XYZ file of C-alpha atoms in Angstrom:
259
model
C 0.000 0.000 0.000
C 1.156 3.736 -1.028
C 1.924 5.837 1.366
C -1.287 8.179 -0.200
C -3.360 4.909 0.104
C -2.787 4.543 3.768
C -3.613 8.497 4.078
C -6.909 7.657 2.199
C -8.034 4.990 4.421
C -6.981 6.768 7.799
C -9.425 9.618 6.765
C -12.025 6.725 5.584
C -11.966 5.473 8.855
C -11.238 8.385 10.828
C -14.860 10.445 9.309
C -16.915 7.332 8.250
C -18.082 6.418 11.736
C -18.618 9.917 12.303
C -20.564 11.019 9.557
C -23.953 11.639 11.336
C -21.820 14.261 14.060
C -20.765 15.905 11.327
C -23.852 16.391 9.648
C -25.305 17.468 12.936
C -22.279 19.799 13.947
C -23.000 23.344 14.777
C -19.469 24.574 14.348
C -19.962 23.284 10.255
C -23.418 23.893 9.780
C -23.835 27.583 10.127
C -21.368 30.623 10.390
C -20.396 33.369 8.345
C -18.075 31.993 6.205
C -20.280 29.482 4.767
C -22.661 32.022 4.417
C -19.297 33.795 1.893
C -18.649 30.690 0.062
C -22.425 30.572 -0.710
C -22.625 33.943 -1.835
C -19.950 32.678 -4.291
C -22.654 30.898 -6.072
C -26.044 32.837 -5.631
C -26.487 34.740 -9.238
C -25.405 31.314 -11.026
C -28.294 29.206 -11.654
C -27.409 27.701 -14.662
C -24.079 26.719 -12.496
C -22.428 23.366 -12.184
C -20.625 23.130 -8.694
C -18.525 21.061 -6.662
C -18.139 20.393 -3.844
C -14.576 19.060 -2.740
C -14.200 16.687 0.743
C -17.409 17.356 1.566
C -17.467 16.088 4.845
C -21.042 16.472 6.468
C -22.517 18.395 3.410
C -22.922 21.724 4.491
C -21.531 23.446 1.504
C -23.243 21.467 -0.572
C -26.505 22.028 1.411
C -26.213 25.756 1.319
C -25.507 26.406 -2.344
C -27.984 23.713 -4.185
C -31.015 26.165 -4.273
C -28.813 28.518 -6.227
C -27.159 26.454 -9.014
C -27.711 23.894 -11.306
C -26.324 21.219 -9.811
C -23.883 20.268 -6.446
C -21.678 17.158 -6.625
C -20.260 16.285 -2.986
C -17.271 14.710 -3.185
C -15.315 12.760 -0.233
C -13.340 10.071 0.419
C -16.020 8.631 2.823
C -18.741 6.626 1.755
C -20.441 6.152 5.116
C -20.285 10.118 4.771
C -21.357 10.439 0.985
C -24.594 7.977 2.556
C -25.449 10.322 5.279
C -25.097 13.579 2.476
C -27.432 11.944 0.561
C -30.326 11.187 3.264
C -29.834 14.848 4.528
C -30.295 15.805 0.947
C -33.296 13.968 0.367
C -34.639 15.275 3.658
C -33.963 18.724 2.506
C -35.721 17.835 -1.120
C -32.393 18.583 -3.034
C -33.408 17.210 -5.562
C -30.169 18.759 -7.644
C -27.163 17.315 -5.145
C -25.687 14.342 -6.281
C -22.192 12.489 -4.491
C -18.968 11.353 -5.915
C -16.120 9.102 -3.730
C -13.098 9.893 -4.496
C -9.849 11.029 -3.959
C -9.169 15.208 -4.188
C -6.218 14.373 -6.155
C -7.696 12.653 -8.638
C -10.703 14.058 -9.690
C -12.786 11.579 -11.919
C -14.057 14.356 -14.342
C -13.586 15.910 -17.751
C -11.690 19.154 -17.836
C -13.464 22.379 -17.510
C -17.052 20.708 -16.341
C -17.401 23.229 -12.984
C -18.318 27.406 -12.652
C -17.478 26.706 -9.108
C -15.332 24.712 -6.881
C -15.591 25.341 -3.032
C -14.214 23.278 0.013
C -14.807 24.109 3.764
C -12.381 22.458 6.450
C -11.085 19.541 4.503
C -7.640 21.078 3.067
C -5.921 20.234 6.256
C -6.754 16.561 6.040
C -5.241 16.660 2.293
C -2.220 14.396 1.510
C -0.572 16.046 -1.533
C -2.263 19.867 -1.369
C -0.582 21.095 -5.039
C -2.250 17.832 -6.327
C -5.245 18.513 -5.904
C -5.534 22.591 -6.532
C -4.066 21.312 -9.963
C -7.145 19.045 -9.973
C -9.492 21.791 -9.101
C -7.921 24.132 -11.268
C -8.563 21.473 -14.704
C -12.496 20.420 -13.587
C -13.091 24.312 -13.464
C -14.029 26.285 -16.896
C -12.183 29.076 -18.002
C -13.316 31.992 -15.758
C -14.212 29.751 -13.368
C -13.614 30.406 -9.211
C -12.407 28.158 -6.250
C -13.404 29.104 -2.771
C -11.314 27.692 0.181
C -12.387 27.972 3.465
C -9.951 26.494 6.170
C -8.262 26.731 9.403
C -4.865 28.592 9.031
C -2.304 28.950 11.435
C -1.415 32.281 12.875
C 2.028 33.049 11.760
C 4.713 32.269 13.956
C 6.561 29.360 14.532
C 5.165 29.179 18.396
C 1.879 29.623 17.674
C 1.993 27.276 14.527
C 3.973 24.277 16.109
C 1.053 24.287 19.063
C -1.808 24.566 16.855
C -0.415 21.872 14.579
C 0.281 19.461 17.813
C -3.281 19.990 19.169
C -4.821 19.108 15.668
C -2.504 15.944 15.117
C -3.073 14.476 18.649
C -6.803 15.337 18.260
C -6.993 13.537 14.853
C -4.643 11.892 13.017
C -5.625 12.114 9.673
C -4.398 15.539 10.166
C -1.712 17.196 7.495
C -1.114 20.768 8.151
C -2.869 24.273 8.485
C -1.525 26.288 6.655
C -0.885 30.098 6.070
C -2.258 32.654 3.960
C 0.577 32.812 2.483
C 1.459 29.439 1.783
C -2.128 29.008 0.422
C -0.950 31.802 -2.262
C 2.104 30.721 -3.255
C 0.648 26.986 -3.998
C -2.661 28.434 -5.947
C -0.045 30.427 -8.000
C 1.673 27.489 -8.999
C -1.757 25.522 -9.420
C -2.074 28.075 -12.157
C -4.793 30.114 -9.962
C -4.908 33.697 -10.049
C -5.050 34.647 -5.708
C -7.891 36.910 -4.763
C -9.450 38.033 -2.588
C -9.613 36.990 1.232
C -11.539 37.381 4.472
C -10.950 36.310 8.011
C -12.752 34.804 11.622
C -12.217 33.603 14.571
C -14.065 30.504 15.442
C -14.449 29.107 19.044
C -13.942 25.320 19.470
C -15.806 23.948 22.365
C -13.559 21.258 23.768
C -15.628 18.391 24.906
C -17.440 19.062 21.419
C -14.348 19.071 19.315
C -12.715 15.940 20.641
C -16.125 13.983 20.978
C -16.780 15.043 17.453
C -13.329 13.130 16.363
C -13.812 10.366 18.860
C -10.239 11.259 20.700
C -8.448 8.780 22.919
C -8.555 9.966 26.275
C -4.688 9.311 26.292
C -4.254 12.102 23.779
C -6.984 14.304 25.590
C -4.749 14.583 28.682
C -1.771 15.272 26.464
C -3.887 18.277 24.396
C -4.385 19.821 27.611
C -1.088 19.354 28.912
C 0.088 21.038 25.827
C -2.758 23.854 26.592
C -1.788 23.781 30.381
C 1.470 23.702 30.110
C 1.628 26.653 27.301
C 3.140 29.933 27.331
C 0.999 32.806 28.102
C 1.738 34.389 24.662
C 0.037 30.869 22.990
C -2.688 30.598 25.546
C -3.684 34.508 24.979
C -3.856 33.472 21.008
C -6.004 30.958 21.328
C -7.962 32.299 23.780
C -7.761 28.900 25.887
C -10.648 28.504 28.714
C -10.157 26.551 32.171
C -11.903 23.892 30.251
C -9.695 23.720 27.562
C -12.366 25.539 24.872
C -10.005 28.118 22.764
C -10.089 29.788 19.380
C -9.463 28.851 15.599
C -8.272 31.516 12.610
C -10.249 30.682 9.238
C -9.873 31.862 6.001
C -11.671 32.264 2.889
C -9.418 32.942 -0.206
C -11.092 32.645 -3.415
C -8.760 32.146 -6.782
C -9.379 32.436 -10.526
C -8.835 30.377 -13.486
C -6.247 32.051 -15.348
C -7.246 35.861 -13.935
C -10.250 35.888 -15.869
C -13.748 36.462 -14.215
């Protein structure tokens, strides 16, 4: 087995018995910046879209009554099943789902207006892969909207961030920085645009149940939180109960500057 094959299969596992909390999550299913990314897609209805690691289907949710069509694509099938009876609860009748690898996109060139992904870049294996993916399925003219968790800048803040994520879940790769995320769209062949910013509060107990967390590495998160300096703790805005405080960011890119 690849060393990308054993990736896949850790995030298989890792989400598929968890698809119905993510469905249900309030951190995913509501918040301003999926709000943005739909906003992306509201004056398109003739638009084909799609949606890339689609996780619990929120994305996908929030921009079917504006386009043509939504395909939800993950690496999870147990999730893909549990987009699909949310969908059909919902009567989108318009959102279909895909499995498969963001690397390897199994469609023709230039077949999207639109693709968007919301807090699955940081669970990606080869990251250049797959914007050169997303930049081929879009048309000319076409837009990508990232949303993700990016890490605050310096080294300090970035190695505890990066700990707490790994030890939390470990089909976790990296969050990265604005302008990492630049630099690779550039070379993707993306034009970088434009880019807005939150804070999002992570309630502990939520987050880890959410990811099914050894205990183990729940004592060693908060040792790492405990244990921080004040400069990381004031960052994150870490509670007494271990709850603290995420940096997202939207950046949306262009195919080849043109709009």
């Amino acid at each position: 087995m690849s060393r990308s094959d054993s990736h896949e299969s850790q995030v298989d596992r890792q989400f598929g018995a968890r698809a119905a909390d993510y469905v249900a999550s309030a951190v995913h299913s509501a918040g301003a910046d999926l709000e943005a990314l739909a906003a992306l897609c509201r004056d398109l209805p003739q638009a084909r879209v799609l949606d890339l690691g689609c996780g619990g289907g929120h994305v996908s949710y929030a921009v079917a009554p504006y386009v043509r069509t939504v395909t939800a694509l993950d690496l999870s099938q147990a999730m893909l099943d549990a987009v699909e009876a949310e969908a059909a609860r919902r009567g989108l009748t318009n959102l279909d789902t895909r499995r498969a690898a963001v690397e390897s996109l199994p469609f023709p060139d230039a077949g999207f207006d639109r693709v968007l992904t919301r807090y699955s870049a940081h669970h990606w294996a080869d990251v250049p892969a797959a914007l050169r993916e997303a930049h081929r399925v879009l048309k000319p003219g076409g837009r990508l909207g990232l949303v993700d968790v990016i890490h605050p800048g310096s080294p300090l803040l970035d190695t505890h961030l990066q700990a707490w994520e790994l030890l939390r879940d470990p089909s976790h790769v990296r969050d990265y920085g604005e302008a990492e995320w630049r630099a690779m769209l550039a070379q993707a062949g993306f034009v970088p645009g434009a880019v807005q910013r939150w804070r999002v509060r992570m309630e502990f107990s939520n987050w880890i149940a959410r990811m099914g967390t050894p205990a183990a590495n729940v004592a060693m998160i908060r040792a790492l939180q405990d244990g921080a300096l004040e400069a990381v703790r004031a960052h994150f805005a870490v509670e007494t109960d271990g709850s603290f405080v995420l940096d997202v960011m939207l950046i949306e890119a262009e195919v080849d500057g043109l709009a």
